[in-house]
Tab-separated table of C-alpha atoms and ligand atoms in Angstrom:
chain	number	residue	atom	x	y	z
A	609	MET	CA	22.346	-16.968	15.016
A	610	LYS	CA	25.698	-15.555	13.967
A	611	SER	CA	27.188	-19.062	14.295
A	612	PHE	CA	25.106	-20.260	11.311
A	613	ASP	CA	26.471	-19.699	7.799
A	614	THR	CA	23.193	-18.388	6.385
A	615	ASP	CA	21.922	-16.212	3.536
A	616	VAL	CA	18.454	-14.653	3.688
A	617	ILE	CA	16.066	-14.245	0.745
A	618	ILE	CA	13.282	-11.688	1.189
A	619	LEU	CA	10.488	-11.891	-1.371
A	620	ALA	CA	9.248	-8.432	-2.287
A	621	ALA	CA	8.182	-8.811	-5.910
A	622	GLY	CA	4.425	-9.066	-5.290
A	623	LYS	CA	2.053	-6.444	-6.623
A	624	GLY	CA	-0.032	-6.356	-3.457
A	625	THR	CA	-3.262	-6.011	-5.441
A	626	ARG	CA	-5.401	-7.156	-2.479
A	627	ALA	CA	-3.987	-4.368	-0.313
A	628	GLY	CA	-5.661	-1.867	-2.701
A	629	LEU	CA	-2.850	0.688	-2.469
A	630	GLY	CA	-2.157	1.039	-6.193
A	631	TYR	CA	1.512	0.255	-5.466
A	632	ASN	CA	3.577	-2.541	-3.927
A	633	LYS	CA	2.561	-2.918	-0.254
A	634	MET	CA	6.259	-3.466	0.622
A	635	LEU	CA	6.638	0.275	0.109
A	636	PHE	CA	3.772	1.128	2.507
A	637	ASN	CA	4.883	3.172	5.453
A	638	LEU	CA	4.151	1.611	8.837
A	639	GLY	CA	5.212	4.779	10.652
A	640	GLU	CA	8.974	5.313	10.687
A	641	LEU	CA	9.733	2.465	8.287
A	642	THR	CA	8.254	0.844	5.219
A	643	VAL	CA	6.947	-2.736	5.457
A	644	LEU	CA	10.087	-3.969	3.665
A	645	GLN	CA	12.512	-2.005	5.863
A	646	LYS	CA	10.823	-3.382	8.970
A	647	THR	CA	11.013	-6.947	7.627
A	648	VAL	CA	14.683	-6.589	6.647
A	649	GLY	CA	15.349	-5.146	10.117
A	650	CYS	CA	14.241	-8.474	11.644
A	651	PHE	CA	17.301	-10.103	10.033
A	652	SER	CA	19.959	-7.761	11.428
A	653	ASP	CA	22.111	-10.739	12.529
A	654	PHE	CA	22.714	-11.950	8.986
A	655	LYS	CA	25.553	-10.955	6.678
A	656	ARG	CA	23.778	-11.293	3.353
A	657	ILE	CA	20.182	-10.470	2.458
A	658	ILE	CA	18.920	-10.979	-1.084
A	659	ILE	CA	15.775	-8.998	-1.893
A	660	ALA	CA	13.788	-10.204	-4.919
A	661	THR	CA	11.826	-7.301	-6.359
A	662	SER	CA	9.878	-6.428	-9.497
A	663	PRO	CA	11.648	-4.212	-12.066
A	664	ASP	CA	9.064	-1.468	-11.354
A	665	ASP	CA	10.137	-1.117	-7.716
A	666	ARG	CA	13.794	-2.001	-8.070
A	667	GLN	CA	15.170	1.545	-8.104
A	668	GLN	CA	13.125	2.619	-5.097
A	669	ILE	CA	14.130	-0.462	-3.108
A	670	GLU	CA	17.803	-0.032	-4.028
A	671	SER	CA	17.744	3.553	-2.821
A	672	MET	CA	15.964	2.457	0.391
A	673	PHE	CA	18.972	0.252	1.278
A	674	PHE	CA	21.786	2.141	-0.546
A	675	ASP	CA	23.954	2.328	2.592
A	676	ASP	CA	23.489	-1.308	3.663
A	677	ALA	CA	26.305	-3.410	2.209
A	678	ARG	CA	24.597	-6.655	3.240
A	679	ILE	CA	21.756	-6.158	0.755
A	680	ILE	CA	21.663	-7.552	-2.773
A	681	VAL	CA	18.619	-6.429	-4.781
A	682	THR	CA	17.760	-8.814	-7.591
A	683	ASP	CA	14.937	-9.219	-10.091
A	684	GLY	CA	12.116	-11.419	-8.903
A	685	GLY	CA	9.702	-13.106	-11.271
A	686	GLU	CA	6.025	-13.132	-12.168
A	687	THR	CA	5.381	-15.756	-9.495
A	688	ARG	CA	6.760	-16.570	-6.080
A	689	SER	CA	8.513	-19.723	-7.352
A	690	ARG	CA	10.235	-17.801	-10.148
A	691	SER	CA	11.402	-15.144	-7.687
A	692	VAL	CA	12.906	-17.791	-5.408
A	693	ARG	CA	14.636	-19.510	-8.344
A	694	ASN	CA	16.261	-16.190	-9.350
A	695	ALA	CA	17.251	-15.316	-5.800
A	696	LEU	CA	18.746	-18.761	-5.100
A	697	LYS	CA	21.401	-18.029	-7.760
A	698	HIS	CA	22.930	-15.528	-5.306
A	699	VAL	CA	22.989	-17.953	-2.372
A	700	SER	CA	26.372	-19.365	-1.368
A	701	ALA	CA	25.965	-19.968	2.396
A	702	GLU	CA	25.285	-23.403	3.908
A	703	PHE	CA	21.720	-22.455	4.898
A	704	VAL	CA	19.128	-20.201	3.325
A	705	ILE	CA	16.172	-18.537	5.015
A	706	ILE	CA	13.331	-17.668	2.623
A	707	HIS	CA	10.941	-15.067	4.024
A	708	ASP	CA	7.944	-13.063	2.787
A	709	GLY	CA	8.689	-9.333	2.647
A	710	ALA	CA	5.096	-8.803	3.845
A	711	ARG	CA	5.746	-10.473	7.248
A	712	PRO	CA	7.385	-7.648	9.199
A	713	TYR	CA	6.422	-9.028	12.633
A	714	VAL	CA	8.622	-12.137	12.558
A	715	ASN	CA	10.800	-12.419	15.665
A	716	GLU	CA	14.168	-13.837	16.656
A	717	LYS	CA	12.682	-16.965	18.238
A	718	ILE	CA	10.806	-17.954	15.064
A	719	ILE	CA	13.919	-17.398	12.940
A	720	LEU	CA	16.157	-19.357	15.327
A	721	ASP	CA	13.676	-22.282	15.594
A	722	SER	CA	13.530	-22.482	11.815
A	723	LEU	CA	17.345	-22.416	11.528
A	724	ILE	CA	17.872	-25.075	14.203
A	725	SER	CA	15.329	-27.304	12.485
A	726	ALA	CA	17.120	-26.820	9.135
A	727	LYS	CA	20.397	-27.778	10.761
A	728	GLU	CA	18.861	-30.933	12.268
A	729	ASN	CA	16.398	-31.927	9.511
A	730	GLY	CA	17.391	-30.097	6.334
A	731	SER	CA	14.371	-27.790	6.616
A	732	GLY	CA	12.474	-25.664	9.117
A	733	ILE	CA	9.057	-24.438	8.022
A	734	ALA	CA	7.490	-21.929	10.422
A	735	ALA	CA	3.897	-22.978	11.110
A	736	VAL	CA	1.122	-22.624	13.682
A	737	PRO	CA	-1.701	-25.026	14.550
A	738	SER	CA	-4.982	-23.957	12.980
A	739	THR	CA	-7.162	-21.989	15.403
A	740	ASN	CA	-10.154	-22.279	13.070
A	741	ALA	CA	-12.255	-25.288	12.221
A	742	VAL	CA	-11.275	-26.648	8.823
A	743	LYS	CA	-13.571	-28.194	6.178
A	744	ILE	CA	-12.997	-29.602	2.728
A	745	LEU	CA	-15.615	-28.960	0.050
A	746	SER	CA	-15.493	-31.541	-2.695
A	747	ASP	CA	-18.219	-32.155	-5.291
A	748	GLY	CA	-20.625	-30.125	-3.154
A	749	LYS	CA	-19.986	-32.264	-0.068
A	750	LEU	CA	-18.505	-30.697	3.048
A	751	THR	CA	-16.201	-32.867	5.162
A	752	SER	CA	-14.767	-31.853	8.535
A	753	VAL	CA	-11.054	-32.245	9.046
A	754	ASN	CA	-9.397	-33.077	12.360
A	755	ARG	CA	-8.041	-29.649	13.328
A	756	ASP	CA	-5.228	-31.154	15.410
A	757	LYS	CA	-3.600	-32.316	12.199
A	758	VAL	CA	-3.899	-28.990	10.387
A	759	PHE	CA	-1.102	-26.419	10.394
A	760	ILE	CA	-1.052	-22.954	8.864
A	761	VAL	CA	2.270	-22.498	7.147
A	762	GLN	CA	4.135	-19.196	7.312
A	763	THR	CA	7.648	-18.031	6.572
A	764	PRO	CA	10.562	-18.129	7.398
A	765	GLN	CA	11.184	-21.391	5.623
A	766	THR	CA	14.805	-22.375	6.129
A	767	PHE	CA	16.699	-25.048	4.225
A	768	THR	CA	20.113	-26.521	3.719
A	769	SER	CA	20.951	-24.493	0.591
A	770	ALA	CA	22.112	-27.505	-1.430
A	771	LEU	CA	18.808	-29.322	-0.751
A	772	ILE	CA	16.433	-26.503	-1.694
A	773	LYS	CA	18.528	-25.699	-4.783
A	774	SER	CA	18.322	-29.329	-5.885
A	775	ALA	CA	14.566	-29.328	-5.164
A	776	TYR	CA	14.050	-26.280	-7.415
A	777	ASP	CA	16.222	-27.962	-10.075
A	778	LYS	CA	14.131	-31.132	-9.979
A	779	VAL	CA	10.673	-29.551	-10.009
A	780	SER	CA	9.341	-27.108	-12.592
A	781	GLY	CA	6.288	-24.878	-12.383
A	782	ASP	CA	4.787	-22.634	-9.727
A	783	PHE	CA	3.973	-23.549	-6.134
A	784	ALA	CA	2.399	-21.876	-3.124
A	785	ASP	CA	5.594	-21.956	-1.091
A	786	ASP	CA	9.054	-23.483	-0.803
A	787	SER	CA	8.013	-26.346	1.443
A	788	GLU	CA	5.751	-27.540	-1.382
A	789	VAL	CA	8.668	-27.486	-3.848
A	790	PHE	CA	10.758	-29.358	-1.277
A	791	GLU	CA	7.985	-31.939	-0.800
A	792	LYS	CA	7.333	-32.349	-4.571
A	793	ALA	CA	11.059	-33.000	-5.065
A	794	GLY	CA	10.810	-35.958	-2.704
A	795	PHE	CA	12.073	-34.410	0.540
A	796	THR	CA	10.126	-34.316	3.812
A	797	PRO	CA	9.644	-30.764	5.124
A	798	ALA	CA	9.987	-30.349	8.901
A	799	LEU	CA	7.824	-27.842	10.787
A	800	SER	CA	9.230	-25.297	13.231
A	801	GLY	CA	7.533	-22.837	15.569
A	802	GLY	CA	5.629	-19.951	14.002
A	803	SER	CA	3.453	-17.369	15.720
A	804	LEU	CA	-0.009	-15.892	15.290
A	805	ASP	CA	1.703	-12.481	15.390
A	806	ASN	CA	3.767	-13.393	12.340
A	807	ILE	CA	0.997	-12.274	9.995
A	808	LYS	CA	1.341	-11.640	6.295
A	809	LEU	CA	0.093	-8.143	5.523
A	810	THR	CA	-2.514	-8.711	2.835
A	811	ALA	CA	-5.710	-6.705	3.236
A	812	PRO	CA	-5.924	-2.914	3.750
A	813	SER	CA	-6.943	-3.497	7.401
A	814	ASP	CA	-3.637	-5.333	8.015
A	815	LEU	CA	-1.714	-2.311	6.814
A	816	TYR	CA	-3.709	0.311	8.660
A	817	SER	CA	-3.682	-1.392	12.059
A	818	GLY	CA	-0.902	-0.858	14.535
A	819	THR	CA	1.514	1.993	14.709
A	820	THR	CA	0.422	4.467	12.058
A	821	GLU	CA	-0.996	7.855	13.043
A	822	TYR	CA	-4.222	8.751	11.221
A	823	LYS	CA	-5.902	12.094	10.702
A	824	ILE	CA	-9.325	12.971	9.344
A	825	GLY	CA	-10.268	16.364	7.942
A	826	ILE	CA	-13.515	17.921	6.741
A	827	GLY	CA	-13.919	20.695	4.177
A	828	TYR	CA	-16.952	22.653	2.973
A	829	ASP	CA	-17.328	25.450	0.430
A	830	VAL	CA	-20.024	27.387	-1.435
A	831	HIS	CA	-19.674	29.654	-4.477
A	832	GLN	CA	-22.201	31.805	-6.280
A	833	LEU	CA	-23.262	30.869	-9.832
A	834	VAL	CA	-23.278	33.746	-12.333
A	835	GLU	CA	-23.437	34.200	-16.072
A	836	GLY	CA	-20.241	35.063	-17.946
A	837	ARG	CA	-17.915	32.779	-15.907
A	838	ARG	CA	-16.434	29.366	-16.787
A	839	LEU	CA	-17.647	26.455	-14.678
A	840	ILE	CA	-14.615	24.642	-13.266
A	841	LEU	CA	-15.290	21.679	-10.948
A	842	GLY	CA	-12.624	19.276	-9.749
A	843	GLY	CA	-10.242	20.755	-12.321
A	844	VAL	CA	-12.607	20.035	-15.214
A	845	ASP	CA	-13.921	22.802	-17.463
A	846	ILE	CA	-17.615	21.952	-17.824
A	847	PRO	CA	-19.800	23.535	-20.550
A	848	HIS	CA	-22.660	25.377	-18.819
A	849	TYR	CA	-24.512	28.668	-19.214
A	850	LYS	CA	-23.297	29.825	-15.794
A	851	GLY	CA	-20.035	29.570	-13.919
A	852	LEU	CA	-18.871	29.959	-10.332
A	853	LEU	CA	-17.855	33.380	-9.085
A	854	GLY	CA	-14.715	33.839	-6.992
A	855	HIS	CA	-11.274	35.380	-6.691
A	856	SER	CA	-9.628	32.221	-8.031
A	857	ASP	CA	-11.191	29.991	-10.697
A	858	ALA	CA	-13.823	29.315	-7.970
A	859	ASP	CA	-13.509	25.514	-8.198
A	860	VAL	CA	-15.771	24.831	-5.250
A	861	LEU	CA	-14.983	21.094	-5.201
A	862	CYS	CA	-11.230	21.643	-5.243
A	863	HIS	CA	-11.605	24.176	-2.420
A	864	ALA	CA	-13.593	21.749	-0.235
A	865	VAL	CA	-10.997	19.015	-0.865
A	866	THR	CA	-8.107	21.411	-0.161
A	867	ASP	CA	-9.718	22.530	3.087
A	868	ALA	CA	-10.344	18.922	4.157
A	869	PHE	CA	-6.674	18.147	3.457
A	870	LEU	CA	-5.446	21.221	5.353
A	871	SER	CA	-7.747	20.432	8.266
A	872	ALA	CA	-6.509	16.835	8.486
A	873	ALA	CA	-2.907	18.073	8.332
A	874	SER	CA	-3.623	20.587	11.152
A	875	LEU	CA	-2.851	23.570	8.908
A	876	PRO	CA	-4.795	26.861	8.559
A	877	ASP	CA	-7.605	26.856	5.998
A	878	ILE	CA	-7.492	27.882	2.357
A	879	GLY	CA	-8.779	31.421	3.072
A	880	VAL	CA	-5.895	32.041	5.501
A	881	LEU	CA	-3.185	30.516	3.297
A	882	PHE	CA	-4.409	32.024	0.025
A	883	PRO	CA	-6.349	35.228	0.885
A	884	ASP	CA	-8.899	36.459	-1.664
A	885	ASN	CA	-7.449	39.988	-1.542
A	886	ASP	CA	-4.039	38.779	-2.751
A	887	ASP	CA	-3.586	39.507	-6.468
A	888	ARG	CA	-1.250	36.506	-6.865
A	889	PHE	CA	-4.297	34.264	-6.518
A	890	LYS	CA	-6.576	36.189	-8.909
A	891	ASP	CA	-8.255	33.713	-11.317
A	892	ILE	CA	-5.669	31.107	-10.317
A	893	ASP	CA	-6.191	27.419	-11.123
A	894	SER	CA	-7.317	26.024	-7.753
A	895	PHE	CA	-5.203	22.902	-8.310
A	896	ILE	CA	-2.134	25.161	-7.978
A	897	LEU	CA	-3.423	26.016	-4.485
A	898	LEU	CA	-4.118	22.358	-3.727
A	899	ASN	CA	-0.589	21.435	-4.841
A	900	LYS	CA	0.854	24.145	-2.579
A	901	ALA	CA	-1.188	22.754	0.326
A	902	ILE	CA	0.094	19.220	-0.393
A	903	GLU	CA	3.682	20.590	-0.602
A	904	SER	CA	3.335	22.202	2.819
A	905	ALA	CA	2.237	18.948	4.482
A	906	LYS	CA	4.772	16.494	3.114
A	907	ASP	CA	4.718	14.467	6.340
A	908	TYR	CA	1.265	13.240	5.420
A	909	LYS	CA	0.152	10.765	2.840
A	910	ILE	CA	-3.384	10.517	1.543
A	911	LEU	CA	-5.396	7.367	2.284
A	912	SER	CA	-8.777	8.444	0.987
A	913	VAL	CA	-10.645	11.410	-0.405
A	914	SER	CA	-14.410	11.449	-0.344
A	915	ALA	CA	-16.325	14.419	-1.732
A	916	VAL	CA	-19.853	15.453	-2.712
A	917	VAL	CA	-20.811	18.294	-5.044
A	918	ALA	CA	-24.277	19.747	-4.659
A	919	ALA	CA	-25.441	21.235	-7.982
A	920	GLN	CA	-28.903	21.396	-9.535
A	921	LYS	CA	-27.481	21.504	-13.094
A	922	PRO	CA	-25.669	20.424	-15.267
A	923	LYS	CA	-25.284	16.629	-15.033
A	924	LEU	CA	-21.894	15.990	-13.467
A	925	ALA	CA	-21.676	12.193	-13.706
A	926	PRO	CA	-19.885	12.184	-17.108
A	927	HIS	CA	-17.130	14.440	-15.710
A	928	ILE	CA	-16.501	12.596	-12.435
A	929	PRO	CA	-13.900	10.111	-13.806
A	930	THR	CA	-11.747	13.032	-15.056
A	931	MET	CA	-12.120	14.836	-11.712
A	932	ARG	CA	-10.987	11.691	-9.864
A	933	LYS	CA	-7.961	11.434	-12.157
A	934	ARG	CA	-7.021	15.065	-11.481
A	935	PHE	CA	-7.152	14.573	-7.709
A	936	ALA	CA	-5.393	11.179	-7.894
A	937	SER	CA	-2.549	12.807	-9.781
A	938	ALA	CA	-2.336	15.770	-7.362
A	939	PHE	CA	-2.236	13.451	-4.336
A	940	ASN	CA	0.000	10.914	-6.115
A	941	SER	CA	-2.525	8.265	-5.131
A	942	SER	CA	-4.527	5.544	-6.803
A	943	ILE	CA	-7.789	6.662	-8.397
A	944	ASP	CA	-9.504	4.029	-6.202
A	945	ASN	CA	-8.753	6.241	-3.197
A	946	ILE	CA	-10.567	9.247	-4.676
A	947	ASN	CA	-14.342	9.122	-4.608
A	948	ILE	CA	-16.611	11.885	-5.779
A	949	SER	CA	-20.377	11.962	-5.936
A	950	ALA	CA	-22.852	14.566	-7.119
A	951	THR	CA	-26.324	15.431	-5.901
A	952	THR	CA	-29.047	17.938	-6.612
A	953	THR	CA	-31.086	19.433	-3.789
A	954	GLU	CA	-34.426	18.683	-5.445
A	955	GLY	CA	-34.838	22.329	-6.409
A	956	LEU	CA	-34.498	23.537	-2.802
A	957	GLY	CA	-32.365	26.366	-1.472
A	958	ILE	CA	-29.385	28.167	-3.030
A	959	VAL	CA	-28.301	25.084	-4.939
A	960	GLY	CA	-31.780	24.159	-6.122
A	961	GLU	CA	-32.450	27.695	-7.365
A	962	GLU	CA	-29.158	27.507	-9.316
A	963	SER	CA	-27.750	30.566	-7.597
A	964	GLY	CA	-24.821	28.601	-6.177
A	965	MET	CA	-23.038	25.288	-5.797
A	966	ALA	CA	-21.673	23.636	-2.658
A	967	ALA	CA	-19.120	20.922	-1.992
A	968	PHE	CA	-18.211	18.809	1.007
A	969	SER	CA	-15.180	16.615	1.496
A	970	ILE	CA	-13.710	14.259	4.049
A	971	ILE	CA	-10.089	13.180	3.800
A	972	THR	CA	-8.095	10.554	5.678
A	973	LEU	CA	-4.337	10.929	5.996
A	974	CYS	CA	-1.592	8.989	7.688
A	975	ARG	CA	1.803	10.219	8.771
A	976	ARG	CA	4.530	9.076	6.389
B	1227	MG	MG1	-13.884	28.748	-2.146
């Protein structure tokens, strides 16, 4: 591949909304490397790699590749087509490979096939025959399509640089991919060999399959309810005639979540790390303890927090959004990954008699 004069464009400006991470999926850690680092690593034979990114992620991506002189980080655009247009301005080689940052499993054979096709035909569009039956729904009528004629298009999409630049100059607007721009400009795209392994990471299940190590932890806590104490639950000060009794602020929910986190991270529990006979922890905000726990397990990143508070009174539903925000901020995670519910015990037991409150939590982590 070194014999080809080729620049590579990697598209990394997407928001990755469907991946549900709350941040760009390119920055998701697949184990040792982020999605983007793994994708860039597939192009180690090439002298120049242009990464199109959104302004929000630019600094992080620049620092990810600060010691790689082959990398140019440039602003992408609101759409794929706009990102490619911007990135093409940096292309000076005879050929250009355009590749989705979210396809980290591309291999040398796919890249070479696409390049050879571009050399012979002006373009090489990685594609695979459809393995599914294909139908077209039009005006409520379903028509079957001959599957042998249907191809699923992937990237890399490689072009003679002058041709794809002229195609983007001729055609305005936004398109699904570069082969469509090429086609709309009057050229005939040529297919090259793709692979079913060359998937585009899109849904959460794509990201969490494969090499990542996962851990699950469970936490449980109970505190006594007494008069003359503030009621603090999930970091929220809730008006109530009783509060929870404890050495710290007695935030039973925060304790259950902290213990679930420590358990998943294979660390000793909250009582061992922060003993209740240590004056440093007297009346302490339990989120300080949670933050210390998170600090001591930096190798792990939170995927989900699920928790239940059992309390007969007061009504907790109005306070749950604030609790979720507090935990999301502590774990530096999206609020979507933090789920808290509340239940009574129908008047039964310690909780039902309002002499205590309990909390349970389950946490999923992955190694960074
Ligand atoms: Mg406790």
